[in-house]
Amino acid sequence: MKYIYLIAGGSIGTVLRFLTSSWILEAYPGSKFPWGTFFINLSGSFIIGILAGINQSNEFSLNFRLFFFAGILGGFTTYSGYALETFHLIKAHNFALALTYILATTLLGILLAATGFWLSTLLSTGK
């Protein structure tokens, strides 16, 4: 039964990633910066931070964690896409943009995960 939760969540996350990325690419046509994957990975970091904070005081069931954490967020965020887009920037000799993408994604991802965790902990416990 665990696999059903993973498959269902992963399917939803993958469709959400495609729709979100398509929408962002339409909003920023011709941009050399990979805004779609950047936004997806950062928003996924923020959401998982929120859920981790909530999970601290109200532990989610294993099935929910499989469905949402591993499934939806695993299907939604995309490290392989991030790696490939970074490689393409380097291959095109856009070194400054590649470095900006690497640093911004990594640092902002951690910051947003921590912010989500902190906010959800604050809202759920009042501390």
Short mmCIF file of C-alpha atoms in Angstrom, two decimals:
data_model
loop_
_atom_site.label_atom_id
_atom_site.label_comp_id
_atom_site.label_asym_id
_atom_site.label_seq_id
_atom_site.Cartn_x
_atom_site.Cartn_y
_atom_site.Cartn_z
CA MET A 1 0.00 0.00 0.00
CA LYS A 2 2.95 2.34 0.65
CA TYR A 3 3.79 2.33 -3.04
CA ILE A 4 0.30 3.55 -3.94
CA TYR A 5 0.86 6.67 -1.82
CA LEU A 6 4.24 7.27 -3.46
CA ILE A 7 2.90 6.75 -6.97
CA ALA A 8 -0.15 8.95 -6.41
CA GLY A 9 1.87 11.73 -4.79
CA GLY A 10 4.65 11.52 -7.36
CA SER A 11 2.14 11.73 -10.20
CA ILE A 12 0.52 14.82 -8.71
CA GLY A 13 3.89 16.45 -8.03
CA THR A 14 5.10 15.78 -11.56
CA VAL A 15 1.98 17.30 -13.12
CA LEU A 16 2.25 20.31 -10.80
CA ARG A 17 5.91 20.75 -11.80
CA PHE A 18 5.04 20.64 -15.50
CA LEU A 19 2.16 23.13 -15.13
CA THR A 20 4.16 25.50 -12.93
CA SER A 21 7.22 25.39 -15.15
CA SER A 22 5.13 25.96 -18.28
CA TRP A 23 3.41 28.94 -16.67
CA ILE A 24 6.73 30.49 -15.60
CA LEU A 25 8.33 29.91 -19.02
CA GLU A 26 5.41 31.78 -20.60
CA ALA A 27 5.90 34.63 -18.13
CA TYR A 28 9.65 34.89 -18.90
CA PRO A 29 10.08 33.94 -22.55
CA GLY A 30 13.62 33.92 -23.88
CA SER A 31 15.24 34.26 -20.46
CA LYS A 32 18.60 32.54 -20.14
CA PHE A 33 18.01 32.00 -16.42
CA PRO A 34 16.07 28.80 -15.63
CA TRP A 35 13.28 30.52 -13.68
CA GLY A 36 10.91 27.54 -13.76
CA THR A 37 13.18 25.08 -11.98
CA PHE A 38 14.49 27.83 -9.70
CA PHE A 39 10.97 28.73 -8.50
CA ILE A 40 9.90 25.09 -8.22
CA ASN A 41 12.89 24.06 -6.10
CA LEU A 42 12.62 27.11 -3.83
CA SER A 43 8.87 26.81 -3.31
CA GLY A 44 9.31 23.08 -2.65
CA SER A 45 11.96 23.91 -0.04
CA PHE A 46 9.60 26.36 1.65
CA ILE A 47 6.70 23.90 1.64
CA ILE A 48 8.77 21.04 3.05
CA GLY A 49 10.04 23.39 5.76
CA ILE A 50 6.46 24.27 6.71
CA LEU A 51 5.46 20.61 6.82
CA ALA A 52 8.53 19.64 8.85
CA GLY A 53 7.67 22.32 11.39
CA ILE A 54 4.07 21.14 11.64
CA ASN A 55 5.27 17.54 11.88
CA GLN A 56 7.25 18.45 14.99
CA SER A 57 4.12 19.05 17.07
CA ASN A 58 1.56 17.00 15.11
CA GLU A 59 3.39 14.01 13.68
CA PHE A 60 2.03 13.06 10.28
CA SER A 61 1.25 9.45 9.53
CA LEU A 62 3.73 7.44 7.50
CA ASN A 63 1.24 7.33 4.62
CA PHE A 64 0.90 11.13 4.59
CA ARG A 65 4.67 11.57 4.66
CA LEU A 66 5.07 9.10 1.79
CA PHE A 67 2.31 10.80 -0.20
CA PHE A 68 3.30 14.42 0.40
CA PHE A 69 7.00 14.58 1.32
CA ALA A 70 8.41 11.83 -0.91
CA GLY A 71 5.60 11.75 -3.47
CA ILE A 72 4.26 15.24 -4.21
CA LEU A 73 7.35 17.21 -3.21
CA GLY A 74 9.70 14.59 -4.65
CA GLY A 75 7.85 14.75 -7.96
CA PHE A 76 7.50 18.53 -7.85
CA THR A 77 11.10 19.51 -7.15
CA THR A 78 13.81 18.47 -9.53
CA TYR A 79 17.48 18.22 -8.72
CA SER A 80 18.25 16.54 -12.04
CA GLY A 81 16.70 19.46 -13.93
CA TYR A 82 18.70 21.88 -11.81
CA ALA A 83 21.92 19.98 -12.57
CA LEU A 84 21.23 19.85 -16.31
CA GLU A 85 20.31 23.54 -16.54
CA THR A 86 23.48 24.46 -14.65
CA PHE A 87 25.51 22.31 -17.03
CA HIS A 88 23.91 24.05 -20.04
CA LEU A 89 24.77 27.47 -18.59
CA ILE A 90 28.39 26.38 -18.12
CA LYS A 91 28.52 24.83 -21.60
CA ALA A 92 27.28 28.13 -23.06
CA HIS A 93 30.05 29.94 -21.13
CA ASN A 94 27.52 31.75 -18.92
CA PHE A 95 29.74 31.18 -15.90
CA ALA A 96 28.47 34.11 -13.84
CA LEU A 97 24.85 33.10 -14.42
CA ALA A 98 25.66 29.46 -13.58
CA LEU A 99 27.35 30.48 -10.34
CA THR A 100 24.46 32.80 -9.48
CA TYR A 101 22.01 29.94 -10.09
CA ILE A 102 24.01 27.50 -7.96
CA LEU A 103 24.45 29.89 -5.04
CA ALA A 104 20.93 31.34 -5.17
CA THR A 105 19.24 27.94 -5.40
CA THR A 106 21.30 26.41 -2.62
CA LEU A 107 21.30 29.31 -0.18
CA LEU A 108 17.71 30.42 -0.79
CA GLY A 109 16.50 26.81 -0.68
CA ILE A 110 18.01 26.34 2.77
CA LEU A 111 16.74 29.74 3.91
CA LEU A 112 13.21 29.02 2.70
CA ALA A 113 13.15 25.55 4.28
CA ALA A 114 14.25 27.10 7.59
CA THR A 115 11.73 29.95 7.24
CA GLY A 116 8.90 27.54 6.53
CA PHE A 117 9.91 25.41 9.50
CA TRP A 118 10.15 28.45 11.77
CA LEU A 119 6.80 29.90 10.63
CA SER A 120 4.88 26.68 11.01
CA THR A 121 6.44 26.04 14.43
CA LEU A 122 5.58 29.58 15.52
CA LEU A 123 1.99 29.30 14.28
CA SER A 124 1.39 25.85 15.74
CA THR A 125 2.98 26.39 19.15
CA GLY A 126 2.93 30.16 19.58
CA LYS A 127 6.64 30.05 20.50
#
